């Protein structure tokens, strides 16, 4: 077996081990958080139907098949909070969801994308996109899904905590490595 053949196999083994751990952690977490497909519980102003529509909007804006609905629920809650605090936001969200229609969540992905493309200049879409991208990708559940360990500042940074743990890459020759800093400790 050549070196080239062992790298993909090793990567597959590492990835499958990581996915098994993430699946176990996600399954345990999903037992604690209610499923959000039909609606997101504990909303202040939006209805269950609006919640389901917003969840589908968020999933269409940032589609990740392996990411559970519970990862998108904080996006819906944040939009609900904004709508509860500002009548103008509530009106924009209600109008945007009404325009998309009550069956938006049950449409195919291609139909949802076309519907959102048609309103991408609207205040509703800009709000939904900003909240989706800002909240979804800052969540620990998304971090785990994508294999990101999260922020490192509070843990002392990455330099001595996984920065150089890519053991499947070849070693860089010393002359190409740049300056070597003495261990500070």
Backbone as CSV, one residue per row, in Angstrom:
resi,resn,N_x,N_y,N_z,CA_x,CA_y,CA_z,C_x,C_y,C_z
1,UNK,0.858,-1.186,0.000,0.000,0.000,0.000,0.887,1.227,0.000
2,UNK,0.605,2.152,-0.890,1.407,3.366,-0.971,0.927,4.401,0.046
3,UNK,1.752,5.398,0.267,1.404,6.465,1.207,0.148,7.203,0.761
4,UNK,-0.012,7.400,-0.544,-1.186,8.114,-1.056,-2.481,7.395,-0.725
5,UNK,-2.453,6.065,-0.683,-3.666,5.314,-0.379,-4.004,5.350,1.101
6,UNK,-3.002,5.480,1.975,-3.281,5.468,3.404,-3.846,6.788,3.913
7,UNK,-3.553,7.881,3.248,-4.051,9.174,3.712,-5.576,9.248,3.644
8,UNK,-6.201,8.947,2.505,-7.664,9.022,2.492,-8.310,8.066,3.495
9,UNK,-7.763,6.864,3.635,-8.343,5.906,4.573,-8.227,6.436,5.996
10,UNK,-7.081,6.994,6.325,-6.876,7.555,7.656,-7.845,8.712,7.893
11,UNK,-8.017,9.553,6.888,-8.952,10.674,7.019,-10.381,10.180,7.211
12,UNK,-10.730,9.115,6.512,-12.073,8.552,6.660,-12.258,8.004,8.065
13,UNK,-11.251,7.319,8.587,-11.346,6.779,9.947,-11.463,7.895,10.982
14,UNK,-10.652,8.927,10.825,-10.714,10.051,11.767,-12.075,10.740,11.677
15,UNK,-12.528,10.988,10.451,-13.814,11.665,10.269,-14.965,10.831,10.827
16,UNK,-14.940,9.520,10.594,-16.036,8.689,11.097,-16.028,8.627,12.617
17,UNK,-14.858,8.632,13.224,-14.776,8.645,14.677,-15.329,9.958,15.226
18,UNK,-14.944,11.073,14.589,-15.444,12.374,15.034,-16.957,12.466,14.848
19,UNK,-17.452,11.996,13.717,-18.891,12.051,13.469,-19.668,11.207,14.465
20,UNK,-19.119,10.069,14.841,-19.793,9.232,15.844,-19.916,9.976,17.166
21,UNK,-18.843,10.645,17.564,-18.877,11.420,18.805,-19.844,12.581,18.712
22,UNK,-19.820,13.288,17.573,-20.740,14.409,17.391,-22.191,13.926,17.345
23,UNK,-22.407,12.782,16.704,-23.766,12.250,16.649,-24.253,11.938,18.055
24,UNK,-23.394,11.308,18.859,-23.787,10.971,20.231,-24.074,12.240,21.031
25,UNK,-23.219,13.243,20.877,-23.441,14.498,21.604,-24.704,15.189,21.102
26,UNK,-24.906,15.202,19.783,-26.097,15.831,19.219,-27.365,15.105,19.615
27,UNK,-27.317,13.767,19.650,-28.498,12.996,20.048,-28.846,13.294,21.500
28,UNK,-27.830,13.382,22.350,-28.070,13.683,23.757,-28.636,15.092,23.898
29,UNK,-28.094,16.076,23.138,-28.579,17.447,23.196,-29.999,17.550,22.652
30,UNK,-30.302,16.806,21.589,-31.632,16.915,20.984,-32.712,16.369,21.897
31,UNK,-32.351,15.529,22.858,-33.332,15.056,23.816,-33.727,16.159,24.785
32,UNK,-32.825,17.118,24.975,-33.083,18.211,25.906,-33.861,19.359,25.275
33,UNK,-33.760,19.495,23.956,-34.383,20.615,23.262,-35.509,20.072,22.383
34,UNK,-36.698,20.616,22.496,-37.813,20.118,21.693,-37.558,20.270,20.197
35,UNK,-38.127,19.369,19.406,-38.021,19.464,17.954,-38.678,20.760,17.499
36,UNK,-38.104,21.373,16.486,-38.579,22.687,16.082,-39.215,22.707,14.694
37,UNK,-39.448,21.550,14.074,-39.977,21.538,12.710,-41.347,22.229,12.656
38,UNK,-42.245,21.878,13.543,-43.580,22.468,13.496,-43.577,23.891,14.034
39,UNK,-42.878,24.118,15.124,-42.815,25.457,15.698,-41.710,25.489,16.749
40,UNK,-41.368,26.698,17.155,-40.390,26.897,18.220,-41.174,27.312,19.457
41,UNK,-41.016,26.598,20.570,-41.795,26.935,21.769,-41.329,28.231,22.429
42,UNK,-42.180,28.737,23.316,-41.858,29.908,24.144,-41.616,31.183,23.348
43,UNK,-42.405,31.395,22.329,-42.286,32.622,21.556,-43.133,33.722,22.194
44,UNK,-42.734,34.957,22.001,-43.419,36.094,22.622,-44.561,36.628,21.765
45,UNK,-44.373,36.676,20.448,-45.358,37.359,19.617,-45.728,36.591,18.346
46,UNK,-44.832,35.776,17.826,-45.104,35.056,16.584,-45.944,33.809,16.840
47,UNK,-46.711,33.415,15.839,-47.554,32.223,15.943,-46.743,30.981,15.602
48,UNK,-47.320,29.824,15.871,-46.663,28.557,15.544,-46.446,28.440,14.037
49,UNK,-47.411,28.892,13.254,-47.272,28.845,11.790,-46.147,29.773,11.324
50,UNK,-46.073,30.973,11.903,-44.994,31.897,11.551,-43.643,31.325,11.964
51,UNK,-43.619,30.671,13.116,-42.393,30.038,13.596,-41.909,28.974,12.614
52,UNK,-42.820,28.129,12.145,-42.457,27.086,11.178,-41.969,27.708,9.873
53,UNK,-42.624,28.787,9.454,-42.189,29.474,8.240,-40.802,30.069,8.388
54,UNK,-40.547,30.722,9.534,-39.219,31.300,9.781,-38.140,30.237,9.866
55,UNK,-38.472,29.109,10.475,-37.509,28.015,10.552,-37.129,27.545,9.153
56,UNK,-38.103,27.434,8.274,-37.829,27.031,6.888,-37.063,28.108,6.134
57,UNK,-37.347,29.372,6.428,-36.592,30.460,5.812,-35.128,30.348,6.221
58,UNK,-34.879,30.156,7.510,-33.498,30.037,7.998,-32.800,28.825,7.390
59,UNK,-33.495,27.699,7.300,-32.902,26.486,6.714,-32.634,26.676,5.227
60,UNK,-33.435,27.486,4.558,-33.227,27.728,3.130,-32.067,28.695,2.913
61,UNK,-31.938,29.676,3.786,-30.832,30.630,3.687,-29.502,29.940,3.983
62,UNK,-29.490,29.067,4.982,-28.266,28.369,5.384,-28.562,26.870,5.454
63,UNK,-28.629,26.206,4.297,-29.033,24.793,4.279,-27.899,23.844,4.673
64,UNK,-28.138,23.087,5.708,-27.194,22.061,6.150,-28.027,20.851,6.547
65,UNK,-28.080,19.854,5.682,-28.948,18.705,5.896,-28.686,17.996,7.218
66,UNK,-27.440,17.906,7.645,-27.125,17.198,8.882,-27.352,18.002,10.149
67,UNK,-27.630,19.263,10.017,-27.831,20.132,11.173,-29.296,20.065,11.596
68,UNK,-29.585,19.715,12.847,-30.984,19.562,13.265,-31.704,20.903,13.356
69,UNK,-33.020,20.822,13.329,-33.850,22.028,13.426,-33.571,22.803,14.701
70,UNK,-33.195,22.108,15.767,-32.944,22.780,17.040,-31.799,23.783,16.943
71,UNK,-30.900,23.617,15.976,-29.820,24.585,15.789,-30.347,25.884,15.181
72,UNK,-31.459,25.795,14.461,-32.057,26.968,13.827,-33.057,27.676,14.748
73,UNK,-33.485,27.011,15.808,-34.487,27.582,16.718,-34.048,28.911,17.335
74,UNK,-32.782,29.102,17.738,-32.388,30.413,18.282,-32.555,31.562,17.278
75,UNK,-32.465,31.270,15.992,-32.682,32.298,14.970,-34.134,32.770,15.048
76,UNK,-35.054,31.802,15.116,-36.480,32.136,15.190,-36.766,32.909,16.468
77,UNK,-36.166,32.484,17.582,-36.376,33.189,18.858,-35.861,34.619,18.783
78,UNK,-34.719,34.824,18.138,-34.151,36.175,18.028,-35.050,37.077,17.182
79,UNK,-35.600,36.540,16.112,-36.513,37.337,15.281,-37.794,37.619,16.068
80,UNK,-38.258,36.629,16.820,-39.439,36.829,17.663,-39.168,37.923,18.697
81,UNK,-38.011,37.889,19.337,-37.643,38.927,20.313,-37.640,40.312,19.663
82,UNK,-37.028,40.404,18.474,-36.971,41.694,17.772,-38.372,42.173,17.408
83,UNK,-39.232,41.244,16.978,-40.606,41.605,16.611,-41.416,42.025,17.832
84,UNK,-41.154,41.398,18.974,-41.870,41.746,20.205,-41.468,43.131,20.706
85,UNK,-40.245,43.559,20.421,-39.743,44.848,20.899,-40.035,46.007,19.947
86,UNK,-40.313,45.681,18.682,-40.470,46.743,17.688,-41.631,46.404,16.755
87,UNK,-42.672,47.218,16.786,-43.870,46.978,15.973,-43.546,47.004,14.478
88,UNK,-42.576,47.829,14.087,-42.183,47.893,12.679,-41.563,46.561,12.230
89,UNK,-40.708,45.979,13.067,-40.101,44.687,12.751,-41.186,43.612,12.690
90,UNK,-42.115,43.650,13.654,-43.205,42.672,13.660,-44.017,42.762,12.375
91,UNK,-44.309,43.971,11.947,-45.064,44.157,10.705,-44.281,43.635,9.498
92,UNK,-42.986,43.899,9.463,-42.155,43.440,8.340,-42.086,41.914,8.303
93,UNK,-41.916,41.288,9.472,-41.851,39.825,9.545,-43.191,39.222,9.128
94,UNK,-44.267,39.765,9.656,-45.600,39.252,9.313,-45.883,39.408,7.823
95,UNK,-45.552,40.570,7.269,-45.783,40.804,5.845,-44.919,39.883,4.980
96,UNK,-43.666,39.702,5.377,-42.769,38.825,4.622,-43.252,37.383,4.624
97,UNK,-43.671,36.902,5.788,-44.168,35.528,5.876,-45.493,35.374,5.136
98,UNK,-46.363,36.380,5.220,-47.620,36.339,4.467,-47.345,36.275,2.968
99,UNK,-46.366,37.056,2.516,-46.008,37.053,1.095,-45.500,35.675,0.654
100,UNK,-44.730,35.023,1.513,-44.207,33.694,1.175,-45.314,32.647,1.166
101,UNK,-46.326,32.853,1.993,-47.452,31.922,2.031,-47.314,30.905,3.147
102,UNK,-48.447,30.436,3.635,-48.465,29.484,4.742,-47.896,28.127,4.393
103,UNK,-47.795,27.822,3.101,-47.260,26.519,2.693,-45.759,26.569,2.395
104,UNK,-45.108,27.687,2.708,-43.679,27.843,2.396,-42.858,26.682,2.947
105,UNK,-43.101,26.286,4.185,-42.312,25.238,4.829,-42.464,23.886,4.137
106,UNK,-43.584,23.645,3.471,-43.822,22.334,2.847,-43.375,22.290,1.384
107,UNK,-42.913,23.403,0.840,-42.455,23.430,-0.559,-41.097,22.764,-0.708
108,UNK,-40.759,22.433,-1.933,-39.437,21.868,-2.217,-38.382,22.951,-1.996
109,UNK,-37.151,22.531,-1.848,-36.079,23.502,-1.626,-35.954,24.459,-2.804
110,UNK,-36.072,23.949,-4.013,-35.956,24.811,-5.198,-37.056,25.871,-5.204
111,UNK,-38.269,25.501,-4.815,-39.364,26.473,-4.758,-39.120,27.507,-3.663
112,UNK,-38.597,27.055,-2.514,-38.311,27.995,-1.423,-37.223,28.986,-1.842
113,UNK,-36.198,28.490,-2.521,-35.112,29.361,-2.980,-35.657,30.403,-3.955
114,UNK,-36.508,29.983,-4.888,-37.098,30.932,-5.843,-37.933,31.988,-5.113
115,UNK,-38.715,31.545,-4.135,-39.552,32.483,-3.382,-38.706,33.504,-2.628
116,UNK,-37.613,33.042,-1.996,-36.743,33.963,-1.258,-35.962,34.871,-2.196
117,UNK,-35.563,34.346,-3.345,-34.846,35.179,-4.321,-35.713,36.340,-4.781
118,UNK,-37.007,36.101,-4.881,-37.927,37.143,-5.334,-38.063,38.281,-4.328
119,UNK,-37.758,38.008,-3.045,-37.914,39.054,-2.014,-36.597,39.409,-1.338
120,UNK,-35.479,39.080,-1.979,-34.192,39.274,-1.313,-33.847,40.736,-1.039
121,UNK,-34.523,41.663,-1.663,-34.260,43.081,-1.370,-35.194,43.615,-0.282
122,UNK,-36.089,42.778,0.217,-37.050,43.235,1.231,-36.410,43.340,2.615
123,UNK,-37.010,44.158,3.438,-36.544,44.308,4.824,-36.628,42.981,5.562
124,UNK,-37.705,42.223,5.327,-37.878,40.919,5.971,-36.726,39.983,5.634
125,UNK,-36.383,39.871,4.356,-35.309,38.955,3.968,-33.973,39.392,4.546
126,UNK,-33.697,40.694,4.504,-32.422,41.186,5.060,-32.324,40.863,6.551
127,UNK,-33.434,41.035,7.281,-33.452,40.702,8.702,-33.257,39.202,8.907
128,UNK,-33.988,38.396,8.163,-33.895,36.933,8.310,-32.489,36.445,7.971
129,UNK,-31.891,36.969,6.920,-30.537,36.559,6.536,-29.522,36.969,7.600
130,UNK,-29.609,38.210,8.069,-28.655,38.687,9.079,-28.764,37.869,10.364
131,UNK,-29.975,37.620,10.820,-30.157,36.834,12.052,-29.705,35.397,11.850
132,UNK,-30.025,34.815,10.691,-29.632,33.428,10.435,-28.115,33.292,10.442
133,UNK,-27.439,34.104,9.683,-25.984,33.984,9.582,-25.294,34.355,10.888
134,UNK,-25.788,35.389,11.546,-25.159,35.848,12.782,-25.368,34.922,13.962
135,UNK,-26.520,34.286,14.036,-26.843,33.461,15.203,-26.512,31.992,14.962
136,UNK,-26.889,31.477,13.810,-26.654,30.054,13.537,-25.171,29.711,13.621
137,UNK,-24.346,30.491,12.938,-22.926,30.153,12.865,-22.141,30.562,14.108
138,UNK,-22.807,31.119,15.100,-22.161,31.432,16.372,-22.623,30.474,17.467
139,UNK,-23.338,29.420,17.092,-23.878,28.505,18.108,-22.971,27.296,18.316
140,UNK,-22.872,26.830,19.548,-22.067,25.638,19.826,-22.532,24.406,19.045
141,UNK,-23.829,24.302,18.777,-24.315,23.151,18.015,-23.770,23.182,16.582
142,UNK,-23.743,24.361,15.978,-23.169,24.484,14.640,-21.660,24.261,14.692
143,UNK,-20.997,24.789,15.734,-19.564,24.544,15.882,-19.283,23.045,15.847
144,UNK,-20.019,22.287,16.634,-19.807,20.843,16.703,-20.090,20.194,15.355
145,UNK,-21.129,20.626,14.690,-21.496,20.043,13.399,-20.385,20.232,12.372
146,UNK,-19.762,21.405,12.372,-18.735,21.710,11.388,-17.324,21.341,11.847
147,UNK,-17.193,20.811,13.061,-15.887,20.412,13.555,-15.047,21.560,14.090
148,UNK,-15.680,22.682,14.368,-14.981,23.858,14.898,-15.044,23.794,16.418
149,UNK,-13.926,24.016,17.073,-13.863,23.887,18.525,-14.408,25.108,19.255
150,UNK,-14.761,26.136,18.533,-15.264,27.338,19.176,-14.166,28.348,19.410
151,UNK,-14.527,29.407,20.085,-13.528,30.453,20.346,-12.440,29.884,21.259
152,UNK,-11.247,30.383,21.103,-10.126,29.826,21.850,-9.504,30.799,22.838
153,UNK,-9.877,32.054,22.785,-9.247,33.058,23.634,-9.364,32.678,25.110
154,UNK,-10.566,32.301,25.540,-10.778,31.985,26.954,-10.052,30.705,27.385
155,UNK,-9.593,29.929,26.410,-8.907,28.665,26.714,-7.403,28.762,26.465
156,UNK,-6.907,29.975,26.286,-5.476,30.159,26.093,-5.038,30.191,24.647
157,UNK,-5.965,30.228,23.720,-5.623,30.291,22.304,-5.471,28.917,21.682
158,UNK,-5.084,28.911,20.404,-4.955,27.664,19.649,-3.525,27.137,19.589
159,UNK,-2.542,28.000,19.854,-1.161,27.624,19.599,-0.776,26.314,20.271
160,UNK,-1.173,26.136,21.506,-0.824,24.902,22.220,-2.064,24.051,22.507
161,UNK,-3.116,24.287,21.739,-4.354,23.547,21.971,-4.990,23.151,20.641
162,UNK,-4.246,22.433,19.816,-4.808,21.914,18.594,-4.431,22.657,17.331
163,UNK,-3.652,23.714,17.440,-3.280,24.468,16.248,-2.481,23.606,15.282
164,UNK,-1.638,22.753,15.793,-0.749,21.975,14.945,-1.057,20.484,15.044
165,UNK,-2.322,20.118,15.129,-2.666,18.702,15.253,-3.099,18.066,13.935
166,UNK,-2.718,18.656,12.824,-3.054,18.096,11.522,-2.008,17.051,11.139
167,UNK,-2.058,15.909,11.790,-1.024,14.891,11.577,-1.155,14.179,10.239
168,UNK,-2.185,14.426,9.482,-2.327,13.805,8.176,-1.633,14.599,7.077
169,UNK,-1.157,15.819,7.401,-0.397,16.605,6.437,1.082,16.261,6.547
170,UNK,1.811,16.358,5.441,3.256,16.090,5.519,3.958,17.178,6.319
171,UNK,5.079,16.837,6.921,5.856,17.818,7.658,6.484,18.812,6.683
172,UNK,6.507,20.068,7.066,7.100,21.120,6.246,8.593,21.139,6.546
173,UNK,9.423,21.209,5.507,10.868,21.290,5.749,11.194,22.499,6.630
174,UNK,12.178,22.358,7.499,12.526,23.394,8.457,12.812,24.731,7.776
175,UNK,13.487,24.712,6.622,13.813,25.975,5.949,12.566,26.700,5.421
176,UNK,11.442,25.995,5.278,10.197,26.610,4.813,9.239,26.928,5.954
177,UNK,9.651,26.676,7.180,8.746,26.790,8.320,8.641,28.171,8.926
178,UNK,9.551,29.056,8.618,9.504,30.381,9.220,10.225,30.381,10.559
179,UNK,10.116,31.482,11.299,10.861,31.601,12.563,10.320,30.639,13.623
180,UNK,11.207,30.191,14.467,10.839,29.326,15.580,10.880,30.163,16.845
181,UNK,9.781,30.154,17.599,9.701,30.928,18.816,9.961,30.018,20.007
182,UNK,10.737,30.485,20.972,11.002,29.642,22.149,9.718,29.428,22.940
183,UNK,9.663,28.317,23.610,8.484,27.983,24.426,8.391,28.956,25.585
184,UNK,7.226,29.601,25.677,6.997,30.507,26.804,6.123,29.767,27.797
185,UNK,6.484,29.703,28.945,5.622,28.953,29.814,5.848,29.202,31.202
